Amino acid sequence: MDIASSSLCQAHKVALTRQPSPPVNSCSLGSVSVIGFSLPQISSPSLAKCGRKQSSFSSVRACVAVEQKTRTAIIRIGTRGSPLALAQAYETRAKLQAKHPELTEDGAIHIEIIKTTGDKILSQPLADIGGKGLFTKEIDEALINGHIDIAVHSMKDVPTYLPEKTVLPCNLVREDVRDAFICLTAASLADLPAGSVVGTASLRRKSQILHKYPSLSVEENFRGNVQTRLSKLQGGKVHATLLALAGLKRLSMTENVASILSLDEMLPAVAQGAIGIACRTDDDKMASYLASLNHEETRLAVACERAFLETLDGSCRTPIAGYAAKDEEGNCYFRGLVASPDGTKVLETSRKGPYVFEDMVKMGKDAGQELLSRAGPGFFGN
Protein backbone atom coordinates (compact mmCIF):
# COMPACT_ATOMS: atom_id res chain seq x y z
CA MET A 1 0.00 0.00 0.00
CA ASP A 2 2.88 2.39 0.76
CA ILE A 3 4.03 4.80 -1.91
CA ALA A 4 7.53 6.10 -2.25
CA SER A 5 6.74 9.03 -0.01
CA SER A 6 10.20 10.46 -0.34
CA SER A 7 9.69 11.25 -4.01
CA LEU A 8 6.22 12.66 -3.43
CA CYS A 9 7.36 14.85 -0.57
CA GLN A 10 9.66 16.76 -2.91
CA ALA A 11 6.69 18.05 -4.86
CA HIS A 12 6.00 21.40 -3.16
CA LYS A 13 4.49 23.15 -6.15
CA VAL A 14 0.92 22.44 -7.10
CA ALA A 15 0.41 21.67 -10.76
CA LEU A 16 -2.99 23.23 -11.23
CA THR A 17 -3.47 23.24 -14.94
CA ARG A 18 -3.34 19.51 -15.40
CA GLN A 19 -6.55 17.94 -16.63
CA PRO A 20 -7.24 14.24 -17.19
CA SER A 21 -6.63 13.13 -20.76
CA PRO A 22 -9.91 13.04 -22.70
CA PRO A 23 -11.13 9.59 -23.62
CA VAL A 24 -10.96 8.35 -27.16
CA ASN A 25 -14.18 8.67 -29.15
CA SER A 26 -15.91 11.09 -26.83
CA CYS A 27 -18.29 13.90 -27.54
CA SER A 28 -20.45 16.23 -25.52
CA LEU A 29 -24.16 16.70 -26.08
CA GLY A 30 -25.30 19.41 -23.70
CA SER A 31 -25.11 17.89 -20.25
CA VAL A 32 -24.68 14.39 -21.67
CA SER A 33 -21.32 12.92 -22.60
CA VAL A 34 -21.35 9.88 -24.85
CA ILE A 35 -18.14 7.92 -24.86
CA GLY A 36 -17.23 4.98 -27.02
CA PHE A 37 -19.41 5.76 -30.05
CA SER A 38 -17.84 6.02 -33.46
CA LEU A 39 -19.06 5.71 -37.03
CA PRO A 40 -20.31 2.16 -37.64
CA GLN A 41 -18.53 0.09 -40.28
CA ILE A 42 -20.28 0.25 -43.67
CA SER A 43 -19.80 -3.49 -44.03
CA SER A 44 -22.56 -4.24 -41.50
CA PRO A 45 -25.51 -6.27 -42.87
CA SER A 46 -28.05 -3.49 -42.49
CA LEU A 47 -25.84 -1.03 -44.32
CA ALA A 48 -25.07 -3.49 -47.07
CA LYS A 49 -28.78 -3.91 -47.67
CA CYS A 50 -29.29 -0.18 -47.63
CA GLY A 51 -26.38 0.33 -49.99
CA ARG A 52 -27.89 -2.00 -52.58
CA LYS A 53 -31.08 0.05 -52.62
CA GLN A 54 -29.30 3.40 -52.91
CA SER A 55 -26.33 3.74 -55.18
CA SER A 56 -25.33 7.31 -54.37
CA PHE A 57 -22.68 8.09 -51.71
CA SER A 58 -25.01 10.58 -50.05
CA SER A 59 -27.67 7.91 -49.58
CA VAL A 60 -25.17 5.53 -47.94
CA ARG A 61 -24.10 8.33 -45.59
CA ALA A 62 -27.75 8.88 -44.63
CA CYS A 63 -28.14 5.19 -43.79
CA VAL A 64 -25.00 5.31 -41.63
CA ALA A 65 -26.42 8.26 -39.71
CA VAL A 66 -29.70 6.46 -39.10
CA GLU A 67 -28.00 3.31 -37.85
CA GLN A 68 -25.76 5.27 -35.51
CA LYS A 69 -28.72 7.17 -34.10
CA THR A 70 -30.81 4.06 -33.39
CA ARG A 71 -28.01 1.79 -32.23
CA THR A 72 -28.35 0.71 -28.57
CA ALA A 73 -25.37 0.33 -26.27
CA ILE A 74 -24.97 -2.97 -24.43
CA ILE A 75 -24.15 -1.12 -21.19
CA ARG A 76 -25.08 2.45 -20.30
CA ILE A 77 -22.96 3.75 -17.42
CA GLY A 78 -24.17 6.65 -15.28
CA THR A 79 -21.74 8.89 -13.43
CA ARG A 80 -21.17 12.40 -12.13
CA GLY A 81 -19.35 14.85 -14.37
CA SER A 82 -16.30 15.68 -12.28
CA PRO A 83 -12.90 14.67 -13.68
CA LEU A 84 -12.51 12.11 -10.89
CA ALA A 85 -15.97 10.61 -11.45
CA LEU A 86 -15.24 10.30 -15.16
CA ALA A 87 -11.85 8.70 -14.45
CA GLN A 88 -13.68 6.09 -12.35
CA ALA A 89 -16.20 5.49 -15.15
CA TYR A 90 -13.36 5.05 -17.67
CA GLU A 91 -11.68 2.60 -15.31
CA THR A 92 -14.92 0.64 -15.09
CA ARG A 93 -15.28 0.64 -18.87
CA ALA A 94 -11.70 -0.57 -19.34
CA LYS A 95 -12.17 -3.43 -16.87
CA LEU A 96 -15.43 -4.49 -18.53
CA GLN A 97 -13.81 -4.48 -21.95
CA ALA A 98 -10.84 -6.47 -20.68
CA LYS A 99 -13.18 -9.18 -19.36
CA HIS A 100 -15.77 -9.20 -22.16
CA PRO A 101 -14.63 -8.95 -25.80
CA GLU A 102 -18.11 -8.04 -27.05
CA LEU A 103 -17.86 -4.79 -25.10
CA THR A 104 -14.84 -3.64 -27.12
CA GLU A 105 -17.08 -3.04 -30.15
CA ASP A 106 -17.68 0.60 -31.03
CA GLY A 107 -20.80 1.81 -29.25
CA ALA A 108 -21.01 -1.12 -26.85
CA ILE A 109 -20.53 1.08 -23.78
CA HIS A 110 -22.16 4.47 -23.36
CA ILE A 111 -21.12 6.75 -20.49
CA GLU A 112 -23.63 9.38 -19.51
CA ILE A 113 -22.96 12.32 -17.22
CA ILE A 114 -25.71 13.03 -14.72
CA LYS A 115 -25.52 16.31 -12.83
CA THR A 116 -26.36 15.82 -9.18
CA THR A 117 -27.68 18.29 -6.62
CA GLY A 118 -24.40 18.00 -4.73
CA ASP A 119 -22.55 19.18 -7.84
CA LYS A 120 -24.91 22.09 -8.44
CA ILE A 121 -24.88 23.65 -4.96
CA LEU A 122 -21.36 24.49 -3.84
CA SER A 123 -22.00 27.56 -1.71
CA GLN A 124 -23.29 25.64 1.33
CA PRO A 125 -21.94 22.78 3.45
CA LEU A 126 -23.26 19.36 2.45
CA ALA A 127 -24.85 18.88 5.86
CA ASP A 128 -27.04 21.95 5.28
CA ILE A 129 -28.42 20.78 1.94
CA GLY A 130 -29.01 17.10 2.58
CA GLY A 131 -25.70 15.27 2.99
CA LYS A 132 -23.61 13.04 0.77
CA GLY A 133 -26.66 11.32 -0.70
CA LEU A 134 -27.02 14.38 -2.93
CA PHE A 135 -24.12 13.03 -4.98
CA THR A 136 -26.03 9.84 -5.80
CA LYS A 137 -29.76 10.70 -5.78
CA GLU A 138 -30.17 11.67 -9.44
CA ILE A 139 -27.96 8.82 -10.61
CA ASP A 140 -30.02 6.34 -8.59
CA GLU A 141 -33.19 7.74 -10.14
CA ALA A 142 -31.76 7.31 -13.65
CA LEU A 143 -30.89 3.71 -12.81
CA ILE A 144 -34.33 2.90 -11.40
CA ASN A 145 -36.04 4.53 -14.39
CA GLY A 146 -33.99 2.47 -16.85
CA HIS A 147 -32.17 5.47 -18.32
CA ILE A 148 -28.83 3.83 -17.43
CA ASP A 149 -27.88 0.20 -16.73
CA ILE A 150 -25.19 0.59 -14.08
CA ALA A 151 -24.09 3.42 -11.79
CA VAL A 152 -20.48 4.07 -10.80
CA HIS A 153 -20.02 5.71 -7.38
CA SER A 154 -17.27 6.69 -5.00
CA MET A 155 -18.30 4.41 -2.13
CA LYS A 156 -17.70 7.03 0.52
CA ASP A 157 -20.49 9.10 -1.13
CA VAL A 158 -23.03 6.26 -0.98
CA PRO A 159 -25.53 6.41 1.92
CA THR A 160 -25.70 3.33 4.15
CA TYR A 161 -29.12 2.55 2.67
CA LEU A 162 -29.72 1.76 -1.00
CA PRO A 163 -32.84 2.82 -2.92
CA GLU A 164 -35.46 0.17 -3.59
CA LYS A 165 -34.98 -1.81 -6.80
CA THR A 166 -31.21 -1.30 -6.73
CA VAL A 167 -28.32 -3.44 -5.53
CA LEU A 168 -24.61 -2.73 -5.21
CA PRO A 169 -22.90 -6.10 -5.78
CA CYS A 170 -19.52 -4.91 -7.03
CA ASN A 171 -16.49 -3.09 -5.68
CA LEU A 172 -13.39 -2.62 -7.79
CA VAL A 173 -9.95 -3.16 -6.26
CA ARG A 174 -9.48 -0.52 -3.60
CA GLU A 175 -6.94 2.25 -4.04
CA ASP A 176 -4.71 3.69 -1.31
CA VAL A 177 -7.01 4.78 1.53
CA ARG A 178 -4.75 7.46 3.03
CA ASP A 179 -5.11 11.24 2.89
CA ALA A 180 -2.57 13.47 1.16
CA PHE A 181 -1.30 16.80 2.49
CA ILE A 182 -1.22 19.54 -0.16
CA CYS A 183 0.65 22.76 0.57
CA LEU A 184 2.88 25.26 -1.23
CA THR A 185 4.95 26.19 1.82
CA ALA A 186 5.12 23.25 4.24
CA ALA A 187 5.84 19.55 4.00
CA SER A 188 3.34 18.36 6.63
CA LEU A 189 0.61 19.47 9.01
CA ALA A 190 3.18 19.54 11.80
CA ASP A 191 5.26 22.07 9.85
CA LEU A 192 2.44 24.60 9.46
CA PRO A 193 2.84 27.74 11.62
CA ALA A 194 0.24 28.42 14.31
CA GLY A 195 -2.82 30.12 12.87
CA SER A 196 -2.47 28.54 9.43
CA VAL A 197 -5.76 27.75 7.72
CA VAL A 198 -6.44 24.27 6.36
CA GLY A 199 -9.32 23.96 3.89
CA THR A 200 -11.58 20.91 4.07
CA ALA A 201 -15.30 20.22 3.83
CA SER A 202 -14.84 17.03 5.85
CA LEU A 203 -15.72 17.06 9.55
CA ARG A 204 -13.71 13.85 9.87
CA ARG A 205 -10.59 15.64 8.69
CA LYS A 206 -11.39 18.81 10.63
CA SER A 207 -11.82 17.03 13.97
CA GLN A 208 -8.66 14.95 13.60
CA ILE A 209 -6.61 17.98 12.50
CA LEU A 210 -7.77 20.10 15.44
CA HIS A 211 -7.32 17.23 17.88
CA LYS A 212 -3.65 16.83 16.97
CA TYR A 213 -2.88 20.42 15.94
CA PRO A 214 -5.14 22.76 17.98
CA SER A 215 -3.10 25.80 16.92
CA LEU A 216 -4.36 25.45 13.34
CA SER A 217 -7.65 26.77 11.93
CA VAL A 218 -10.00 25.00 9.50
CA GLU A 219 -12.02 26.51 6.66
CA GLU A 220 -15.06 24.23 6.66
CA ASN A 221 -16.88 24.95 3.40
CA PHE A 222 -13.90 24.15 1.19
CA ARG A 223 -15.87 22.33 -1.51
CA GLY A 224 -15.48 21.57 -5.20
CA ASN A 225 -13.70 18.98 -7.31
CA VAL A 226 -9.97 18.32 -6.96
CA GLN A 227 -9.02 20.95 -9.54
CA THR A 228 -11.25 23.58 -7.91
CA ARG A 229 -9.80 23.00 -4.48
CA LEU A 230 -6.23 23.13 -5.77
CA SER A 231 -7.04 26.38 -7.54
CA LYS A 232 -8.42 27.85 -4.28
CA LEU A 233 -5.20 26.80 -2.54
CA GLN A 234 -3.03 28.49 -5.14
CA GLY A 235 -5.22 31.60 -4.90
CA GLY A 236 -4.37 31.92 -1.22
CA LYS A 237 -7.82 31.16 0.22
CA VAL A 238 -6.16 28.62 2.55
CA HIS A 239 -2.61 27.64 3.44
CA ALA A 240 -3.08 23.89 2.93
CA THR A 241 -5.65 21.22 2.23
CA LEU A 242 -6.10 17.47 2.49
CA LEU A 243 -7.30 15.27 -0.37
CA ALA A 244 -7.84 11.54 -0.74
CA LEU A 245 -4.71 10.03 -2.21
CA ALA A 246 -6.87 7.57 -4.17
CA GLY A 247 -8.45 10.37 -6.18
CA LEU A 248 -5.09 12.00 -6.94
CA LYS A 249 -3.72 8.67 -8.15
CA ARG A 250 -6.72 8.05 -10.38
CA LEU A 251 -6.27 11.54 -11.86
CA SER A 252 -2.48 11.07 -12.22
CA MET A 253 -1.97 14.14 -10.05
CA THR A 254 0.27 12.79 -7.28
CA GLU A 255 2.90 15.41 -8.12
CA ASN A 256 0.75 17.77 -6.04
CA VAL A 257 1.36 15.78 -2.87
CA ALA A 258 3.68 17.29 -0.26
CA SER A 259 3.35 14.30 2.08
CA ILE A 260 1.07 11.37 2.87
CA LEU A 261 -0.60 11.15 6.27
CA SER A 262 -0.22 7.86 8.13
CA LEU A 263 -3.31 6.01 9.33
CA ASP A 264 -2.34 6.95 12.89
CA GLU A 265 -2.32 10.64 11.99
CA MET A 266 -5.53 10.61 9.94
CA LEU A 267 -7.90 7.63 9.89
CA PRO A 268 -9.74 7.58 6.54
CA ALA A 269 -13.41 7.97 5.78
CA VAL A 270 -15.52 4.84 5.63
CA ALA A 271 -15.04 3.23 2.18
CA GLN A 272 -12.44 5.79 1.09
CA GLY A 273 -10.61 4.68 -2.05
CA ALA A 274 -13.32 2.20 -3.07
CA ILE A 275 -15.44 2.35 -6.23
CA GLY A 276 -18.90 0.78 -6.09
CA ILE A 277 -21.05 -0.21 -9.05
CA ALA A 278 -24.82 -0.59 -8.73
CA CYS A 279 -27.47 -2.09 -10.99
CA ARG A 280 -31.19 -2.87 -10.79
CA THR A 281 -32.20 -5.85 -8.67
CA ASP A 282 -34.01 -7.50 -11.59
CA ASP A 283 -31.22 -7.04 -14.15
CA ASP A 284 -29.47 -10.42 -14.25
CA LYS A 285 -27.42 -9.48 -17.29
CA MET A 286 -25.81 -6.48 -15.60
CA ALA A 287 -25.39 -8.45 -12.37
CA SER A 288 -23.41 -11.02 -14.32
CA TYR A 289 -21.17 -8.36 -15.85
CA LEU A 290 -20.55 -6.80 -12.44
CA ALA A 291 -19.82 -10.16 -10.81
CA SER A 292 -16.88 -10.51 -13.18
CA LEU A 293 -15.39 -7.23 -11.89
CA ASN A 294 -16.02 -7.59 -8.17
CA HIS A 295 -13.00 -7.66 -5.85
CA GLU A 296 -14.28 -9.64 -2.90
CA GLU A 297 -11.63 -8.52 -0.41
CA THR A 298 -12.59 -4.91 -1.03
CA ARG A 299 -16.32 -5.66 -0.90
CA LEU A 300 -16.02 -7.30 2.52
CA ALA A 301 -13.87 -4.50 3.94
CA VAL A 302 -16.36 -1.90 2.72
CA ALA A 303 -19.25 -3.91 4.20
CA CYS A 304 -17.52 -3.94 7.59
CA GLU A 305 -16.90 -0.20 7.53
CA ARG A 306 -20.43 0.62 6.36
CA ALA A 307 -21.91 -1.54 9.13
CA PHE A 308 -19.93 0.59 11.60
CA LEU A 309 -21.19 3.80 9.98
CA GLU A 310 -24.80 2.61 9.86
CA THR A 311 -24.74 1.67 13.54
CA LEU A 312 -23.53 5.16 14.42
CA ASP A 313 -26.20 6.62 12.13
CA GLY A 314 -23.43 8.71 10.65
CA SER A 315 -24.12 11.85 8.66
CA CYS A 316 -22.20 14.81 7.31
CA ARG A 317 -22.61 16.40 10.75
CA THR A 318 -20.82 13.50 12.42
CA PRO A 319 -17.01 13.10 12.45
CA ILE A 320 -16.57 9.35 11.83
CA ALA A 321 -13.65 7.36 10.44
CA GLY A 322 -13.30 3.63 9.89
CA TYR A 323 -10.96 1.25 8.13
CA ALA A 324 -10.97 -2.53 7.69
CA ALA A 325 -8.18 -4.50 6.04
CA LYS A 326 -6.72 -7.99 5.85
CA ASP A 327 -3.73 -8.44 8.13
CA GLU A 328 -0.66 -10.65 7.60
CA GLU A 329 -2.47 -13.60 9.13
CA GLY A 330 -5.41 -13.27 6.76
CA ASN A 331 -7.76 -11.93 9.43
CA CYS A 332 -9.74 -8.69 9.38
CA TYR A 333 -8.40 -5.84 11.46
CA PHE A 334 -10.82 -2.95 11.93
CA ARG A 335 -10.23 0.48 13.44
CA GLY A 336 -13.02 2.95 14.14
CA LEU A 337 -13.14 6.53 15.42
CA VAL A 338 -15.70 9.13 16.41
CA ALA A 339 -14.92 12.69 17.45
CA SER A 340 -16.54 15.85 18.63
CA PRO A 341 -16.75 18.39 15.77
CA ASP A 342 -14.23 20.70 17.45
CA GLY A 343 -11.72 17.87 17.87
CA THR A 344 -11.49 18.20 21.66
CA LYS A 345 -12.68 14.61 22.16
CA VAL A 346 -11.77 11.59 20.07
CA LEU A 347 -12.87 8.02 20.82
CA GLU A 348 -11.29 5.03 19.09
CA THR A 349 -11.75 1.28 19.08
CA SER A 350 -10.56 -1.75 17.13
CA ARG A 351 -11.64 -5.30 16.33
CA LYS A 352 -10.00 -8.42 14.91
CA GLY A 353 -11.69 -11.51 13.51
CA PRO A 354 -12.17 -13.84 10.54
CA TYR A 355 -12.19 -12.26 7.08
CA VAL A 356 -15.72 -13.50 6.43
CA PHE A 357 -18.74 -11.34 5.52
CA GLU A 358 -20.96 -12.19 8.49
CA ASP A 359 -18.12 -11.85 11.00
CA MET A 360 -16.93 -8.57 9.52
CA VAL A 361 -20.37 -6.99 9.49
CA LYS A 362 -20.80 -8.07 13.11
CA MET A 363 -17.43 -6.50 14.00
CA GLY A 364 -18.42 -3.21 12.41
CA LYS A 365 -21.76 -3.12 14.23
CA ASP A 366 -20.20 -4.09 17.55
CA ALA A 367 -17.54 -1.39 17.25
CA GLY A 368 -20.22 1.18 16.43
CA GLN A 369 -22.34 0.19 19.43
CA GLU A 370 -19.31 0.46 21.73
CA LEU A 371 -18.49 3.98 20.59
CA LEU A 372 -22.13 5.06 20.82
CA SER A 373 -22.19 3.88 24.41
CA ARG A 374 -18.91 5.57 25.27
CA ALA A 375 -19.83 8.84 23.55
CA GLY A 376 -23.15 9.28 25.29
CA PRO A 377 -25.90 11.79 24.37
CA GLY A 378 -24.85 15.16 22.96
CA PHE A 379 -21.33 14.02 22.08
CA PHE A 380 -21.63 15.13 18.46
CA GLY A 381 -23.19 18.46 19.29
CA ASN A 382 -26.42 17.67 17.41
XYZ file of C-alpha atoms in Angstrom:
382
model
C 0.000 0.000 0.000
C 2.882 2.391 0.763
C 4.026 4.796 -1.911
C 7.525 6.104 -2.252
C 6.739 9.027 -0.015
C 10.203 10.461 -0.344
C 9.694 11.249 -4.010
C 6.220 12.662 -3.428
C 7.365 14.855 -0.567
C 9.655 16.755 -2.910
C 6.691 18.050 -4.863
C 5.998 21.403 -3.158
C 4.493 23.149 -6.151
C 0.919 22.441 -7.103
C 0.410 21.673 -10.762
C -2.993 23.233 -11.227
C -3.469 23.239 -14.942
C -3.337 19.508 -15.395
C -6.552 17.942 -16.629
C -7.243 14.241 -17.194
C -6.630 13.129 -20.758
C -9.907 13.038 -22.705
C -11.132 9.591 -23.622
C -10.958 8.354 -27.159
C -14.177 8.673 -29.149
C -15.908 11.086 -26.826
C -18.287 13.895 -27.536
C -20.455 16.227 -25.524
C -24.159 16.698 -26.083
C -25.302 19.411 -23.701
C -25.111 17.890 -20.247
C -24.679 14.395 -21.666
C -21.324 12.923 -22.600
C -21.351 9.881 -24.854
C -18.135 7.917 -24.858
C -17.231 4.982 -27.023
C -19.415 5.764 -30.049
C -17.844 6.021 -33.462
C -19.063 5.715 -37.030
C -20.310 2.157 -37.643
C -18.529 0.092 -40.281
C -20.277 0.250 -43.665
C -19.801 -3.491 -44.034
C -22.562 -4.245 -41.502
C -25.512 -6.272 -42.867
C -28.052 -3.490 -42.490
C -25.839 -1.032 -44.321
C -25.066 -3.494 -47.074
C -28.780 -3.907 -47.667
C -29.294 -0.185 -47.628
C -26.380 0.331 -49.991
C -27.894 -1.997 -52.583
C -31.076 0.050 -52.624
C -29.303 3.396 -52.905
C -26.333 3.742 -55.181
C -25.326 7.314 -54.371
C -22.683 8.086 -51.714
C -25.005 10.577 -50.048
C -27.668 7.907 -49.581
C -25.171 5.532 -47.939
C -24.101 8.334 -45.586
C -27.748 8.877 -44.628
C -28.140 5.190 -43.794
C -25.002 5.311 -41.632
C -26.423 8.264 -39.710
C -29.703 6.458 -39.100
C -27.999 3.306 -37.847
C -25.757 5.271 -35.514
C -28.716 7.171 -34.097
C -30.808 4.062 -33.394
C -28.015 1.791 -32.231
C -28.354 0.715 -28.574
C -25.373 0.327 -26.272
C -24.974 -2.966 -24.435
C -24.153 -1.124 -21.193
C -25.077 2.450 -20.298
C -22.961 3.753 -17.419
C -24.169 6.651 -15.285
C -21.739 8.886 -13.430
C -21.167 12.400 -12.133
C -19.355 14.847 -14.369
C -16.299 15.682 -12.277
C -12.901 14.666 -13.683
C -12.514 12.113 -10.891
C -15.970 10.607 -11.448
C -15.239 10.304 -15.157
C -11.853 8.699 -14.445
C -13.675 6.094 -12.353
C -16.195 5.495 -15.152
C -13.361 5.054 -17.674
C -11.682 2.596 -15.312
C -14.924 0.641 -15.087
C -15.283 0.643 -18.866
C -11.703 -0.567 -19.339
C -12.168 -3.427 -16.869
C -15.429 -4.489 -18.527
C -13.806 -4.481 -21.945
C -10.838 -6.474 -20.684
C -13.183 -9.182 -19.362
C -15.775 -9.197 -22.158
C -14.628 -8.952 -25.804
C -18.109 -8.035 -27.050
C -17.856 -4.786 -25.103
C -14.838 -3.636 -27.121
C -17.075 -3.040 -30.146
C -17.684 0.600 -31.027
C -20.796 1.814 -29.249
C -21.015 -1.122 -26.850
C -20.527 1.076 -23.784
C -22.158 4.469 -23.356
C -21.117 6.750 -20.495
C -23.634 9.383 -19.511
C -22.958 12.320 -17.218
C -25.710 13.027 -14.716
C -25.515 16.315 -12.834
C -26.363 15.824 -9.177
C -27.679 18.286 -6.620
C -24.404 17.998 -4.729
C -22.549 19.181 -7.839
C -24.910 22.094 -8.443
C -24.883 23.648 -4.963
C -21.359 24.487 -3.842
C -22.003 27.556 -1.711
C -23.289 25.641 1.330
C -21.939 22.785 3.451
C -23.261 19.364 2.448
C -24.847 18.883 5.861
C -27.038 21.952 5.278
C -28.422 20.778 1.936
C -29.008 17.100 2.582
C -25.700 15.271 2.995
C -23.612 13.041 0.770
C -26.663 11.315 -0.705
C -27.024 14.380 -2.926
C -24.115 13.026 -4.978
C -26.028 9.836 -5.797
C -29.756 10.696 -5.782
C -30.175 11.671 -9.440
C -27.959 8.820 -10.610
C -30.021 6.341 -8.594
C -33.190 7.735 -10.144
C -31.764 7.314 -13.650
C -30.895 3.712 -12.805
C -34.327 2.896 -11.399
C -36.040 4.533 -14.395
C -33.995 2.474 -16.851
C -32.167 5.467 -18.320
C -28.832 3.827 -17.425
C -27.882 0.202 -16.728
C -25.193 0.592 -14.082
C -24.092 3.425 -11.795
C -20.477 4.073 -10.796
C -20.023 5.712 -7.378
C -17.271 6.687 -4.996
C -18.296 4.405 -2.135
C -17.703 7.034 0.522
C -20.490 9.103 -1.135
C -23.034 6.264 -0.984
C -25.534 6.409 1.921
C -25.697 3.335 4.150
C -29.123 2.551 2.674
C -29.717 1.757 -1.000
C -32.835 2.820 -2.920
C -35.458 0.173 -3.587
C -34.980 -1.815 -6.795
C -31.206 -1.296 -6.726
C -28.320 -3.442 -5.526
C -24.606 -2.728 -5.213
C -22.901 -6.098 -5.778
C -19.522 -4.913 -7.034
C -16.491 -3.095 -5.678
C -13.387 -2.617 -7.792
C -9.951 -3.162 -6.265
C -9.482 -0.522 -3.602
C -6.943 2.250 -4.042
C -4.712 3.685 -1.306
C -7.008 4.785 1.527
C -4.750 7.463 3.031
C -5.110 11.241 2.888
C -2.573 13.473 1.163
C -1.296 16.797 2.487
C -1.216 19.540 -0.156
C 0.651 22.761 0.568
C 2.880 25.260 -1.229
C 4.954 26.193 1.817
C 5.115 23.253 4.243
C 5.838 19.547 4.004
C 3.344 18.365 6.631
C 0.611 19.468 9.010
C 3.183 19.538 11.800
C 5.259 22.069 9.847
C 2.443 24.604 9.463
C 2.844 27.740 11.624
C 0.239 28.421 14.308
C -2.825 30.125 12.869
C -2.466 28.545 9.433
C -5.764 27.752 7.722
C -6.437 24.275 6.357
C -9.316 23.957 3.894
C -11.583 20.913 4.065
C -15.296 20.220 3.827
C -14.843 17.026 5.849
C -15.721 17.064 9.552
C -13.706 13.849 9.867
C -10.588 15.640 8.691
C -11.386 18.807 10.631
C -11.819 17.032 13.969
C -8.663 14.947 13.597
C -6.613 17.978 12.499
C -7.771 20.103 15.440
C -7.323 17.227 17.885
C -3.654 16.834 16.974
C -2.884 20.424 15.937
C -5.145 22.757 17.975
C -3.096 25.804 16.917
C -4.360 25.452 13.335
C -7.647 26.773 11.927
C -9.997 25.002 9.501
C -12.022 26.510 6.661
C -15.064 24.234 6.656
C -16.881 24.946 3.403
C -13.902 24.147 1.192
C -15.868 22.326 -1.509
C -15.485 21.571 -5.204
C -13.701 18.981 -7.306
C -9.975 18.323 -6.960
C -9.020 20.953 -9.537
C -11.248 23.576 -7.914
C -9.796 23.000 -4.477
C -6.232 23.129 -5.769
C -7.045 26.382 -7.540
C -8.419 27.851 -4.283
C -5.204 26.799 -2.537
C -3.033 28.490 -5.145
C -5.215 31.604 -4.898
C -4.373 31.917 -1.221
C -7.821 31.162 0.215
C -6.163 28.621 2.552
C -2.613 27.642 3.439
C -3.083 23.894 2.932
C -5.655 21.224 2.231
C -6.103 17.467 2.488
C -7.299 15.272 -0.367
C -7.839 11.545 -0.739
C -4.707 10.029 -2.210
C -6.871 7.571 -4.166
C -8.445 10.373 -6.183
C -5.090 11.997 -6.942
C -3.716 8.666 -8.148
C -6.723 8.054 -10.381
C -6.268 11.542 -11.861
C -2.477 11.065 -12.224
C -1.967 14.140 -10.047
C 0.267 12.792 -7.280
C 2.895 15.408 -8.125
C 0.750 17.774 -6.044
C 1.363 15.776 -2.871
C 3.680 17.295 -0.259
C 3.348 14.299 2.079
C 1.071 11.373 2.873
C -0.600 11.146 6.269
C -0.222 7.857 8.127
C -3.311 6.009 9.333
C -2.345 6.947 12.886
C -2.323 10.638 11.986
C -5.533 10.605 9.937
C -7.895 7.631 9.893
C -9.744 7.584 6.539
C -13.414 7.971 5.781
C -15.519 4.838 5.626
C -15.042 3.228 2.176
C -12.436 5.794 1.094
C -10.606 4.685 -2.049
C -13.316 2.203 -3.075
C -15.436 2.348 -6.227
C -18.905 0.778 -6.091
C -21.054 -0.207 -9.053
C -24.816 -0.585 -8.731
C -27.473 -2.088 -10.992
C -31.193 -2.865 -10.790
C -32.203 -5.854 -8.672
C -34.008 -7.498 -11.593
C -31.216 -7.043 -14.153
C -29.471 -10.421 -14.246
C -27.417 -9.478 -17.294
C -25.811 -6.484 -15.599
C -25.392 -8.447 -12.368
C -23.412 -11.024 -14.321
C -21.167 -8.357 -15.848
C -20.554 -6.798 -12.437
C -19.820 -10.157 -10.807
C -16.884 -10.513 -13.178
C -15.392 -7.234 -11.890
C -16.024 -7.592 -8.171
C -13.003 -7.662 -5.854
C -14.276 -9.645 -2.904
C -11.627 -8.522 -0.412
C -12.594 -4.912 -1.031
C -16.323 -5.664 -0.905
C -16.020 -7.303 2.515
C -13.869 -4.503 3.936
C -16.361 -1.902 2.724
C -19.251 -3.909 4.197
C -17.521 -3.945 7.595
C -16.904 -0.199 7.534
C -20.430 0.624 6.361
C -21.914 -1.543 9.132
C -19.927 0.594 11.598
C -21.193 3.801 9.980
C -24.798 2.612 9.857
C -24.742 1.674 13.542
C -23.528 5.156 14.415
C -26.200 6.623 12.131
C -23.425 8.714 10.650
C -24.116 11.848 8.656
C -22.201 14.809 7.309
C -22.608 16.396 10.748
C -20.818 13.496 12.417
C -17.009 13.098 12.452
C -16.572 9.353 11.834
C -13.648 7.360 10.445
C -13.295 3.631 9.886
C -10.962 1.253 8.125
C -10.972 -2.531 7.686
C -8.176 -4.500 6.037
C -6.715 -7.990 5.851
C -3.728 -8.444 8.125
C -0.663 -10.649 7.600
C -2.474 -13.601 9.132
C -5.415 -13.266 6.759
C -7.762 -11.926 9.429
C -9.736 -8.690 9.380
C -8.398 -5.840 11.459
C -10.820 -2.947 11.932
C -10.231 0.485 13.437
C -13.023 2.955 14.140
C -13.143 6.528 15.415
C -15.702 9.132 16.409
C -14.920 12.685 17.453
C -16.542 15.852 18.628
C -16.745 18.391 15.769
C -14.227 20.696 17.454
C -11.724 17.869 17.873
C -11.492 18.197 21.657
C -12.680 14.607 22.164
C -11.766 11.588 20.067
C -12.871 8.024 20.823
C -11.293 5.032 19.091
C -11.750 1.280 19.081
C -10.559 -1.754 17.130
C -11.635 -5.301 16.330
C -10.001 -8.418 14.912
C -11.692 -11.512 13.513
C -12.173 -13.837 10.540
C -12.186 -12.262 7.081
C -15.724 -13.501 6.426
C -18.738 -11.343 5.522
C -20.956 -12.191 8.493
C -18.124 -11.852 11.004
C -16.927 -8.572 9.524
C -20.373 -6.988 9.491
C -20.804 -8.067 13.111
C -17.433 -6.504 13.999
C -18.420 -3.211 12.410
C -21.760 -3.117 14.232
C -20.205 -4.091 17.548
C -17.540 -1.387 17.248
C -20.220 1.185 16.434
C -22.338 0.191 19.434
C -19.313 0.456 21.733
C -18.494 3.982 20.595
C -22.134 5.062 20.820
C -22.191 3.880 24.409
C -18.915 5.574 25.273
C -19.833 8.840 23.547
C -23.153 9.285 25.286
C -25.896 11.792 24.370
C -24.852 15.157 22.963
C -21.326 14.018 22.078
C -21.629 15.128 18.457
C -23.186 18.459 19.288
C -26.418 17.673 17.415
